[in-house]
């Protein structure tokens, strides 16, 4: 019998372009992946509004089946105002939340790093952000996003009342804690756990379990911060942080805030990983329907998400480095999409930004 050599096995990538600017940004990242991995097998499937249009479901069964089988998944973005009136279960965002939950992608890594050439694109002063390199580790399959009971009902005062439940079990906290401590070990060994333990029991337990977990990582310094303070510290002195670990809802909010430190939300990639490091890679930003199809979107967050795919899921850090260097070079050459434009720069569209980065991949 022929033994399959794992490293020579052809990789299967599933792309989920989604809605809005999703298709155009995924197209740019796909070009780069094809250049780096000519053998990779790439399939594509609809999700979000595109899933609903194709199949009446924001996560069609065929899409989920393909996602289960793929080695890695690259997603664009989901959502469009035209689906706002649909029942909640049919809305594009549900497709994304369901795939995260079905594949148990509990660890969401959102690195916020500032390329030197973008120091003036940030809304903060250069001395506050230059050299910034922080990693937000967001728990992705629990918390108030998924907690039951939830709903909108009529209460006993005959008022409509909306309710959700913030819920975390200790094993959910421990497994994201382990991921964050291990990632901190590969960096500056400083982990800040963000909670609201002074008010919310769910996050009081979060803090307790983080402290327990820290016993296994004596080489990492653990600190704690309330989420309101963390939001303030992120704009006051973001470089005090190395790795931040937090729950689903706080991580959602803090990562959007952190993106502004990097110049634009168009610069923030993300990896959502399961316990075996299989992952879904997607930019942290939304579908921006207002600029969709106009060739205005910044594809860099998606291209950096492809770099994270090589690093975390495919074990090919060399390719992830090549991508990051190509982006750095393209920015140093002065090319910018509209969202990161500055006076002396040359404005390019989404497609051209993709081509420029591709051109810089193999040119030292
Ligand atoms: C994100 C997004 C999603 C989230 C939405 C689109 C459901 O904001 O990935 O940060 O809230 O997780
Ligand atoms: Mg978000």
mmCIF file of C-alpha atoms and ligand atoms in Angstrom:
data_model
loop_
_atom_site.group_PDB
_atom_site.id
_atom_site.type_symbol
_atom_site.label_atom_id
_atom_site.label_comp_id
_atom_site.label_asym_id
_atom_site.label_seq_id
_atom_site.Cartn_x
_atom_site.Cartn_y
_atom_site.Cartn_z
ATOM 1 C CA UNK A 1 0.000 0.000 0.000
ATOM 2 C CA UNK A 2 1.248 3.467 -0.817
ATOM 3 C CA UNK A 3 1.757 5.525 2.268
ATOM 4 C CA UNK A 4 0.568 9.068 1.860
ATOM 5 C CA UNK A 5 3.148 11.541 2.985
ATOM 6 C CA UNK A 6 1.205 14.140 4.943
ATOM 7 C CA UNK A 7 3.416 16.999 3.806
ATOM 8 C CA UNK A 8 2.944 16.123 0.119
ATOM 9 C CA UNK A 9 -0.796 15.674 0.429
ATOM 10 C CA UNK A 10 -2.682 18.102 -1.759
ATOM 11 C CA UNK A 11 -4.363 20.727 0.378
ATOM 12 C CA UNK A 12 -8.041 21.437 0.002
ATOM 13 C CA UNK A 13 -9.034 25.042 0.482
ATOM 14 C CA UNK A 14 -12.642 26.151 0.620
ATOM 15 C CA UNK A 15 -13.365 29.796 -0.112
ATOM 16 C CA UNK A 16 -16.556 31.420 1.158
ATOM 17 C CA UNK A 17 -16.675 34.817 -0.551
ATOM 18 C CA UNK A 18 -19.994 35.807 1.044
ATOM 19 C CA UNK A 19 -21.566 39.226 0.559
ATOM 20 C CA UNK A 20 -20.695 42.833 -0.163
ATOM 21 C CA UNK A 21 -16.971 43.307 -0.732
ATOM 22 C CA UNK A 22 -16.386 39.622 0.195
ATOM 23 C CA UNK A 23 -16.006 38.291 -3.364
ATOM 24 C CA UNK A 24 -13.517 40.978 -4.478
ATOM 25 C CA UNK A 25 -11.264 40.692 -1.429
ATOM 26 C CA UNK A 26 -11.285 36.881 -1.497
ATOM 27 C CA UNK A 27 -10.335 37.028 -5.191
ATOM 28 C CA UNK A 28 -7.166 38.963 -4.304
ATOM 29 C CA UNK A 29 -6.150 36.553 -1.543
ATOM 30 C CA UNK A 30 -6.873 33.566 -3.800
ATOM 31 C CA UNK A 31 -4.470 34.894 -6.457
ATOM 32 C CA UNK A 32 -1.727 34.961 -3.874
ATOM 33 C CA UNK A 33 -2.521 31.502 -2.530
ATOM 34 C CA UNK A 34 -2.447 30.046 -6.055
ATOM 35 C CA UNK A 35 0.959 31.612 -6.671
ATOM 36 C CA UNK A 36 2.360 30.219 -3.412
ATOM 37 C CA UNK A 37 0.677 26.810 -3.622
ATOM 38 C CA UNK A 38 0.153 25.886 -7.292
ATOM 39 C CA UNK A 39 -1.043 22.411 -6.223
ATOM 40 C CA UNK A 40 -3.714 23.532 -3.823
ATOM 41 C CA UNK A 41 -7.259 22.448 -4.682
ATOM 42 C CA UNK A 42 -9.657 25.359 -4.301
ATOM 43 C CA UNK A 43 -13.411 25.016 -4.094
ATOM 44 C CA UNK A 44 -15.927 27.721 -3.321
ATOM 45 C CA UNK A 45 -19.368 27.811 -1.674
ATOM 46 C CA UNK A 46 -21.979 30.402 -0.724
ATOM 47 C CA UNK A 47 -22.498 31.690 2.817
ATOM 48 C CA UNK A 48 -24.471 34.559 4.373
ATOM 49 C CA UNK A 49 -26.809 36.421 2.047
ATOM 50 C CA UNK A 50 -25.273 34.552 -0.883
ATOM 51 C CA UNK A 51 -26.225 31.284 0.859
ATOM 52 C CA UNK A 52 -29.743 32.529 1.418
ATOM 53 C CA UNK A 53 -30.073 33.552 -2.240
ATOM 54 C CA UNK A 54 -28.732 30.206 -3.465
ATOM 55 C CA UNK A 55 -30.475 27.903 -1.023
ATOM 56 C CA UNK A 56 -32.781 29.795 1.336
ATOM 57 C CA UNK A 57 -30.263 29.260 4.162
ATOM 58 C CA UNK A 58 -27.314 31.474 5.218
ATOM 59 C CA UNK A 59 -25.316 28.281 5.824
ATOM 60 C CA UNK A 60 -26.457 25.782 3.190
ATOM 61 C CA UNK A 61 -25.863 22.144 4.087
ATOM 62 C CA UNK A 62 -23.592 21.654 1.057
ATOM 63 C CA UNK A 63 -21.446 24.563 2.264
ATOM 64 C CA UNK A 64 -21.140 23.097 5.763
ATOM 65 C CA UNK A 65 -20.300 19.637 4.341
ATOM 66 C CA UNK A 66 -17.532 21.108 2.204
ATOM 67 C CA UNK A 67 -16.244 23.116 5.178
ATOM 68 C CA UNK A 68 -16.057 19.989 7.323
ATOM 69 C CA UNK A 69 -13.945 18.262 4.668
ATOM 70 C CA UNK A 70 -11.636 21.158 3.768
ATOM 71 C CA UNK A 71 -8.157 21.568 5.271
ATOM 72 C CA UNK A 72 -8.703 25.301 5.607
ATOM 73 C CA UNK A 73 -11.416 27.844 4.897
ATOM 74 C CA UNK A 74 -10.965 31.393 3.653
ATOM 75 C CA UNK A 75 -13.957 33.656 4.107
ATOM 76 C CA UNK A 76 -14.753 37.158 2.861
ATOM 77 C CA UNK A 77 -17.573 38.748 4.796
ATOM 78 C CA UNK A 78 -21.309 38.413 5.323
ATOM 79 C CA UNK A 79 -24.218 40.839 5.578
ATOM 80 C CA UNK A 80 -26.193 43.292 3.517
ATOM 81 C CA UNK A 81 -28.974 45.653 4.480
ATOM 82 C CA UNK A 82 -31.283 43.979 2.005
ATOM 83 C CA UNK A 83 -31.539 40.962 4.332
ATOM 84 C CA UNK A 84 -32.371 43.012 7.446
ATOM 85 C CA UNK A 85 -36.073 42.201 7.324
ATOM 86 C CA UNK A 86 -35.605 38.416 7.212
ATOM 87 C CA UNK A 87 -36.294 36.331 10.321
ATOM 88 C CA UNK A 88 -33.156 36.210 12.494
ATOM 89 C CA UNK A 89 -32.375 32.586 11.589
ATOM 90 C CA UNK A 90 -32.183 33.477 7.894
ATOM 91 C CA UNK A 91 -29.994 36.544 8.245
ATOM 92 C CA UNK A 92 -26.448 36.437 6.844
ATOM 93 C CA UNK A 93 -24.742 36.797 10.261
ATOM 94 C CA UNK A 94 -26.396 33.576 11.446
ATOM 95 C CA UNK A 95 -24.515 31.690 8.713
ATOM 96 C CA UNK A 96 -21.222 32.888 10.124
ATOM 97 C CA UNK A 97 -22.171 32.226 13.751
ATOM 98 C CA UNK A 98 -23.390 28.738 12.852
ATOM 99 C CA UNK A 99 -20.255 27.730 10.947
ATOM 100 C CA UNK A 100 -18.112 28.926 13.891
ATOM 101 C CA UNK A 101 -20.227 26.858 16.242
ATOM 102 C CA UNK A 102 -20.629 23.743 14.017
ATOM 103 C CA UNK A 103 -16.876 23.513 13.412
ATOM 104 C CA UNK A 104 -16.108 24.388 17.057
ATOM 105 C CA UNK A 105 -13.881 27.267 16.050
ATOM 106 C CA UNK A 106 -13.584 28.527 19.596
ATOM 107 C CA UNK A 107 -10.283 30.391 19.340
ATOM 108 C CA UNK A 108 -10.342 33.619 17.402
ATOM 109 C CA UNK A 109 -6.936 35.243 16.942
ATOM 110 C CA UNK A 110 -6.952 38.887 15.914
ATOM 111 C CA UNK A 111 -3.476 40.368 15.641
ATOM 112 C CA UNK A 112 -3.267 44.157 15.483
ATOM 113 C CA UNK A 113 0.094 45.175 14.121
ATOM 114 C CA UNK A 114 1.025 48.439 12.551
ATOM 115 C CA UNK A 115 3.172 48.449 9.428
ATOM 116 C CA UNK A 116 5.799 51.204 9.777
ATOM 117 C CA UNK A 117 4.614 52.901 6.600
ATOM 118 C CA UNK A 118 1.080 53.282 7.941
ATOM 119 C CA UNK A 119 2.022 55.135 11.086
ATOM 120 C CA UNK A 120 0.303 58.254 9.766
ATOM 121 C CA UNK A 121 -2.855 56.400 8.733
ATOM 122 C CA UNK A 122 -3.732 55.697 12.356
ATOM 123 C CA UNK A 123 -5.962 58.181 14.113
ATOM 124 C CA UNK A 124 -3.595 58.056 17.085
ATOM 125 C CA UNK A 125 -0.294 59.902 17.455
ATOM 126 C CA UNK A 126 2.703 58.112 15.887
ATOM 127 C CA UNK A 127 4.525 57.764 19.224
ATOM 128 C CA UNK A 128 1.508 55.953 20.714
ATOM 129 C CA UNK A 129 1.191 53.392 17.928
ATOM 130 C CA UNK A 130 4.523 53.004 16.120
ATOM 131 C CA UNK A 131 5.822 49.446 16.408
ATOM 132 C CA UNK A 132 2.471 48.220 17.714
ATOM 133 C CA UNK A 133 2.109 44.441 17.781
ATOM 134 C CA UNK A 134 -0.648 43.022 19.951
ATOM 135 C CA UNK A 135 -2.737 39.887 19.714
ATOM 136 C CA UNK A 136 -6.356 39.678 20.806
ATOM 137 C CA UNK A 137 -7.521 36.148 21.573
ATOM 138 C CA UNK A 138 -11.308 36.142 21.525
ATOM 139 C CA UNK A 139 -13.430 33.195 22.640
ATOM 140 C CA UNK A 140 -15.760 32.592 19.703
ATOM 141 C CA UNK A 141 -18.365 29.924 20.385
ATOM 142 C CA UNK A 142 -19.815 30.857 23.772
ATOM 143 C CA UNK A 143 -20.923 33.878 25.813
ATOM 144 C CA UNK A 144 -23.995 36.022 25.217
ATOM 145 C CA UNK A 145 -23.692 35.280 21.483
ATOM 146 C CA UNK A 146 -24.940 31.738 22.015
ATOM 147 C CA UNK A 147 -26.327 31.683 25.577
ATOM 148 C CA UNK A 148 -29.881 30.498 26.193
ATOM 149 C CA UNK A 149 -32.494 31.624 27.045
ATOM 150 C CA UNK A 150 -32.716 34.434 24.544
ATOM 151 C CA UNK A 151 -35.497 36.151 22.733
ATOM 152 C CA UNK A 152 -38.030 38.947 22.708
ATOM 153 C CA UNK A 153 -41.225 38.384 24.666
ATOM 154 C CA UNK A 154 -43.966 40.263 26.453
ATOM 155 C CA UNK A 155 -43.229 40.631 30.147
ATOM 156 C CA UNK A 156 -45.764 40.715 33.012
ATOM 157 C CA UNK A 157 -46.119 44.488 32.608
ATOM 158 C CA UNK A 158 -47.211 43.821 29.051
ATOM 159 C CA UNK A 159 -44.041 45.412 27.728
ATOM 160 C CA UNK A 160 -41.963 43.915 24.952
ATOM 161 C CA UNK A 161 -38.718 42.763 26.539
ATOM 162 C CA UNK A 162 -35.533 41.560 24.863
ATOM 163 C CA UNK A 163 -33.217 39.231 26.759
ATOM 164 C CA UNK A 164 -29.955 37.348 26.262
ATOM 165 C CA UNK A 165 -27.836 35.239 28.561
ATOM 166 C CA UNK A 166 -24.138 35.619 29.242
ATOM 167 C CA UNK A 167 -22.892 32.153 30.020
ATOM 168 C CA UNK A 168 -19.469 30.527 30.296
ATOM 169 C CA UNK A 169 -18.637 27.086 31.605
ATOM 170 C CA UNK A 170 -15.254 26.458 33.188
ATOM 171 C CA UNK A 171 -14.084 24.118 30.430
ATOM 172 C CA UNK A 172 -14.879 26.740 27.793
ATOM 173 C CA UNK A 173 -12.822 29.280 29.721
ATOM 174 C CA UNK A 174 -9.970 26.878 30.336
ATOM 175 C CA UNK A 175 -9.586 25.850 26.696
ATOM 176 C CA UNK A 176 -9.382 29.444 25.432
ATOM 177 C CA UNK A 177 -7.063 30.222 28.345
ATOM 178 C CA UNK A 178 -4.736 27.412 27.282
ATOM 179 C CA UNK A 179 -4.615 28.743 23.726
ATOM 180 C CA UNK A 180 -3.869 32.266 24.929
ATOM 181 C CA UNK A 181 -1.137 31.180 27.364
ATOM 182 C CA UNK A 182 0.500 29.075 24.665
ATOM 183 C CA UNK A 183 0.433 31.958 22.206
ATOM 184 C CA UNK A 184 1.852 34.298 24.843
ATOM 185 C CA UNK A 185 4.737 31.850 25.242
ATOM 186 C CA UNK A 186 5.659 32.413 21.606
ATOM 187 C CA UNK A 187 5.660 36.178 22.140
ATOM 188 C CA UNK A 188 6.595 38.409 25.075
ATOM 189 C CA UNK A 189 5.020 36.101 27.673
ATOM 190 C CA UNK A 190 2.543 38.659 28.930
ATOM 191 C CA UNK A 191 -1.157 37.841 28.995
ATOM 192 C CA UNK A 192 -3.890 40.254 30.033
ATOM 193 C CA UNK A 193 -7.283 38.711 30.673
ATOM 194 C CA UNK A 194 -10.169 41.123 30.127
ATOM 195 C CA UNK A 195 -13.420 40.729 32.051
ATOM 196 C CA UNK A 196 -16.081 42.602 33.979
ATOM 197 C CA UNK A 197 -15.679 40.554 37.138
ATOM 198 C CA UNK A 198 -16.841 43.452 39.337
ATOM 199 C CA UNK A 199 -20.357 43.201 37.897
ATOM 200 C CA UNK A 200 -20.917 39.967 35.937
ATOM 201 C CA UNK A 201 -20.761 36.518 37.555
ATOM 202 C CA UNK A 202 -20.008 34.828 34.222
ATOM 203 C CA UNK A 203 -16.805 36.828 34.034
ATOM 204 C CA UNK A 204 -16.047 36.447 37.746
ATOM 205 C CA UNK A 205 -15.731 32.749 36.948
ATOM 206 C CA UNK A 206 -13.706 33.698 33.859
ATOM 207 C CA UNK A 207 -11.136 35.430 36.094
ATOM 208 C CA UNK A 208 -11.040 32.541 38.576
ATOM 209 C CA UNK A 209 -10.437 29.951 35.862
ATOM 210 C CA UNK A 210 -7.774 32.109 34.177
ATOM 211 C CA UNK A 211 -5.922 32.262 37.509
ATOM 212 C CA UNK A 212 -6.210 28.480 37.911
ATOM 213 C CA UNK A 213 -5.002 27.927 34.329
ATOM 214 C CA UNK A 214 -2.013 30.201 34.921
ATOM 215 C CA UNK A 215 -0.595 27.570 37.319
ATOM 216 C CA UNK A 216 0.366 25.540 34.237
ATOM 217 C CA UNK A 217 2.202 28.489 32.685
ATOM 218 C CA UNK A 218 4.502 29.891 35.373
ATOM 219 C CA UNK A 219 6.669 31.459 32.656
ATOM 220 C CA UNK A 220 3.820 33.725 31.466
ATOM 221 C CA UNK A 221 2.809 36.813 33.459
ATOM 222 C CA UNK A 222 -0.956 37.007 33.824
ATOM 223 C CA UNK A 223 -2.733 40.277 34.569
ATOM 224 C CA UNK A 224 -6.421 41.210 34.660
ATOM 225 C CA UNK A 225 -8.278 44.254 33.458
ATOM 226 C CA UNK A 226 -11.916 45.290 33.431
ATOM 227 C CA UNK A 227 -13.224 45.706 29.919
ATOM 228 C CA UNK A 228 -14.064 49.397 30.287
ATOM 229 C CA UNK A 229 -10.520 50.125 31.402
ATOM 230 C CA UNK A 230 -9.115 47.909 28.623
ATOM 231 C CA UNK A 231 -11.065 49.940 26.051
ATOM 232 C CA UNK A 232 -9.500 53.091 27.470
ATOM 233 C CA UNK A 233 -5.967 51.660 27.743
ATOM 234 C CA UNK A 234 -6.090 50.484 24.125
ATOM 235 C CA UNK A 235 -6.209 54.073 22.928
ATOM 236 C CA UNK A 236 -4.138 55.565 25.755
ATOM 237 C CA UNK A 237 -1.154 53.225 25.688
ATOM 238 C CA UNK A 238 -1.768 50.197 23.443
ATOM 239 C CA UNK A 239 1.859 49.091 23.485
ATOM 240 C CA UNK A 240 1.534 48.050 27.152
ATOM 241 C CA UNK A 241 -0.228 44.919 25.847
ATOM 242 C CA UNK A 242 1.216 41.745 24.377
ATOM 243 C CA UNK A 243 -1.629 39.187 24.315
ATOM 244 C CA UNK A 244 -5.183 39.951 25.447
ATOM 245 C CA UNK A 245 -7.652 37.152 26.113
ATOM 246 C CA UNK A 246 -11.349 37.801 26.471
ATOM 247 C CA UNK A 247 -14.868 36.511 25.867
ATOM 248 C CA UNK A 248 -16.888 36.655 22.682
ATOM 249 C CA UNK A 249 -18.709 39.969 23.067
ATOM 250 C CA UNK A 250 -15.846 41.922 24.648
ATOM 251 C CA UNK A 251 -13.477 40.523 22.005
ATOM 252 C CA UNK A 252 -15.797 41.611 19.227
ATOM 253 C CA UNK A 253 -15.810 45.177 20.491
ATOM 254 C CA UNK A 254 -12.155 45.473 21.507
ATOM 255 C CA UNK A 255 -10.909 44.061 18.205
ATOM 256 C CA UNK A 256 -12.775 46.697 16.204
ATOM 257 C CA UNK A 257 -11.257 49.305 18.468
ATOM 258 C CA UNK A 258 -7.776 47.812 18.043
ATOM 259 C CA UNK A 259 -8.135 47.880 14.275
ATOM 260 C CA UNK A 260 -8.115 51.666 14.371
ATOM 261 C CA UNK A 261 -4.630 51.546 15.861
ATOM 262 C CA UNK A 262 -3.435 49.826 12.689
ATOM 263 C CA UNK A 263 -4.709 52.547 10.386
ATOM 264 C CA UNK A 264 -7.910 50.945 9.153
ATOM 265 C CA UNK A 265 -10.238 48.077 9.877
ATOM 266 C CA UNK A 266 -9.186 46.949 6.402
ATOM 267 C CA UNK A 267 -5.855 45.905 7.942
ATOM 268 C CA UNK A 268 -7.028 43.466 10.646
ATOM 269 C CA UNK A 269 -6.947 39.750 9.778
ATOM 270 C CA UNK A 270 -8.283 36.897 11.870
ATOM 271 C CA UNK A 271 -8.012 33.175 12.370
ATOM 272 C CA UNK A 272 -10.761 31.110 13.997
ATOM 273 C CA UNK A 273 -9.311 27.795 15.070
ATOM 274 C CA UNK A 274 -10.593 24.509 16.456
ATOM 275 C CA UNK A 275 -8.673 22.350 18.909
ATOM 276 C CA UNK A 276 -6.618 20.821 16.084
ATOM 277 C CA UNK A 277 -5.772 24.178 14.533
ATOM 278 C CA UNK A 278 -8.063 23.676 11.596
ATOM 279 C CA UNK A 279 -9.435 27.079 10.850
ATOM 280 C CA UNK A 280 -11.553 29.595 9.131
ATOM 281 C CA UNK A 281 -9.619 32.674 8.123
ATOM 282 C CA UNK A 282 -11.372 35.945 7.551
ATOM 283 C CA UNK A 283 -10.788 39.669 7.796
ATOM 284 C CA UNK A 284 -12.179 41.150 11.016
ATOM 285 C CA UNK A 285 -14.171 43.727 9.089
ATOM 286 C CA UNK A 286 -17.664 43.511 7.666
ATOM 287 C CA UNK A 287 -19.087 43.362 4.163
ATOM 288 C CA UNK A 288 -19.219 47.152 3.517
ATOM 289 C CA UNK A 289 -22.160 46.950 1.083
ATOM 290 C CA UNK A 290 -21.826 50.691 0.364
ATOM 291 C CA UNK A 291 -18.537 50.154 -1.494
ATOM 292 C CA UNK A 292 -19.157 46.622 -2.792
ATOM 293 C CA UNK A 293 -18.278 46.020 -6.424
ATOM 294 C CA UNK A 294 -16.644 49.453 -6.760
ATOM 295 C CA UNK A 295 -13.067 48.205 -6.520
ATOM 296 C CA UNK A 296 -12.521 50.401 -3.447
ATOM 297 C CA UNK A 297 -12.098 47.758 -0.748
ATOM 298 C CA UNK A 298 -8.795 47.124 0.997
ATOM 299 C CA UNK A 299 -7.863 43.457 0.439
ATOM 300 C CA UNK A 300 -4.950 43.480 2.913
ATOM 301 C CA UNK A 301 -6.845 42.083 5.924
ATOM 302 C CA UNK A 302 -7.960 39.135 3.782
ATOM 303 C CA UNK A 303 -4.490 38.615 2.338
ATOM 304 C CA UNK A 304 -3.063 38.696 5.864
ATOM 305 C CA UNK A 305 -5.736 36.183 6.876
ATOM 306 C CA UNK A 306 -4.308 33.909 4.154
ATOM 307 C CA UNK A 307 -0.896 34.434 5.769
ATOM 308 C CA UNK A 308 -2.398 33.289 9.081
ATOM 309 C CA UNK A 309 -3.769 30.221 7.309
ATOM 310 C CA UNK A 310 -0.264 29.216 6.225
ATOM 311 C CA UNK A 311 1.084 29.831 9.701
ATOM 312 C CA UNK A 312 -1.569 28.231 11.894
ATOM 313 C CA UNK A 313 -3.358 25.589 9.817
ATOM 314 C CA UNK A 314 -0.972 24.526 7.061
ATOM 315 C CA UNK A 315 2.269 24.713 9.030
ATOM 316 C CA UNK A 316 4.024 26.729 6.337
ATOM 317 C CA UNK A 317 5.306 29.795 8.134
ATOM 318 C CA UNK A 318 7.737 30.507 5.298
ATOM 319 C CA UNK A 319 4.775 31.335 3.034
ATOM 320 C CA UNK A 320 3.146 33.447 5.675
ATOM 321 C CA UNK A 321 6.396 35.452 5.986
ATOM 322 C CA UNK A 322 6.537 35.905 2.203
ATOM 323 C CA UNK A 323 3.028 37.371 2.226
ATOM 324 C CA UNK A 324 3.762 39.760 5.075
ATOM 325 C CA UNK A 325 6.977 40.946 3.411
ATOM 326 C CA UNK A 326 5.157 41.496 0.105
ATOM 327 C CA UNK A 327 2.533 43.635 1.858
ATOM 328 C CA UNK A 328 5.225 45.591 3.668
ATOM 329 C CA UNK A 329 7.047 46.226 0.396
ATOM 330 C CA UNK A 330 3.900 47.309 -1.433
ATOM 331 C CA UNK A 331 3.114 49.798 1.323
ATOM 332 C CA UNK A 332 6.719 51.035 1.320
ATOM 333 C CA UNK A 333 6.386 51.640 -2.431
ATOM 334 C CA UNK A 334 3.637 54.095 -1.534
ATOM 335 C CA UNK A 335 0.557 52.217 -2.760
ATOM 336 C CA UNK A 336 -2.610 52.629 -0.699
ATOM 337 C CA UNK A 337 -6.292 51.849 -0.969
ATOM 338 C CA UNK A 338 -8.625 54.713 -0.152
ATOM 339 C CA UNK A 339 -9.086 53.810 3.529
ATOM 340 C CA UNK A 340 -5.354 54.168 4.277
ATOM 341 C CA UNK A 341 -4.575 56.977 1.810
ATOM 342 C CA UNK A 342 -2.234 59.783 2.847
ATOM 343 C CA UNK A 343 -0.917 62.801 0.953
ATOM 344 C CA UNK A 344 2.202 61.430 -0.692
ATOM 345 C CA UNK A 345 0.717 58.010 -1.520
ATOM 346 C CA UNK A 346 -0.541 56.524 -4.761
ATOM 347 C CA UNK A 347 -4.181 55.471 -4.614
ATOM 348 C CA UNK A 348 -5.021 52.069 -6.066
ATOM 349 C CA UNK A 349 -8.147 49.904 -6.124
ATOM 350 C CA UNK A 350 -8.721 46.496 -4.592
ATOM 351 C CA UNK A 351 -7.716 44.554 -7.713
ATOM 352 C CA UNK A 352 -4.521 46.542 -8.273
ATOM 353 C CA UNK A 353 -3.522 46.240 -4.617
ATOM 354 C CA UNK A 354 -3.881 42.463 -5.005
ATOM 355 C CA UNK A 355 -1.755 42.489 -8.167
ATOM 356 C CA UNK A 356 0.937 44.661 -6.585
ATOM 357 C CA UNK A 357 1.249 42.381 -3.557
ATOM 358 C CA UNK A 358 1.338 39.368 -5.886
ATOM 359 C CA UNK A 359 4.105 41.040 -7.911
ATOM 360 C CA UNK A 360 6.128 41.639 -4.754
ATOM 361 C CA UNK A 361 5.812 38.060 -3.471
ATOM 362 C CA UNK A 362 8.916 36.633 -5.015
ATOM 363 C CA UNK A 363 10.880 39.864 -5.606
ATOM 364 C CA UNK A 364 13.241 40.427 -2.760
HETATM 365 C C1 LIG B 1 -16.937 39.818 13.692
HETATM 366 C C2 LIG B 1 -18.308 40.280 13.268
HETATM 367 C C3 LIG B 1 -19.321 39.200 13.575
HETATM 368 C C4 LIG B 1 -19.337 39.006 15.078
HETATM 369 C C5 LIG B 1 -20.730 39.447 13.026
HETATM 370 C C6 LIG B 1 -20.724 39.695 11.542
HETATM 371 C C7 LIG B 1 -21.670 38.330 13.367
HETATM 372 O O1 LIG B 1 -18.620 41.494 13.852
HETATM 373 O O2 LIG B 1 -16.477 38.779 13.193
HETATM 374 O O3 LIG B 1 -16.327 40.513 14.513
HETATM 375 O O4 LIG B 1 -20.045 39.727 15.788
HETATM 376 O O5 LIG B 1 -18.624 38.121 15.556
HETATM 377 MG MG1 LIG B 2 -17.031 42.381 14.934
#
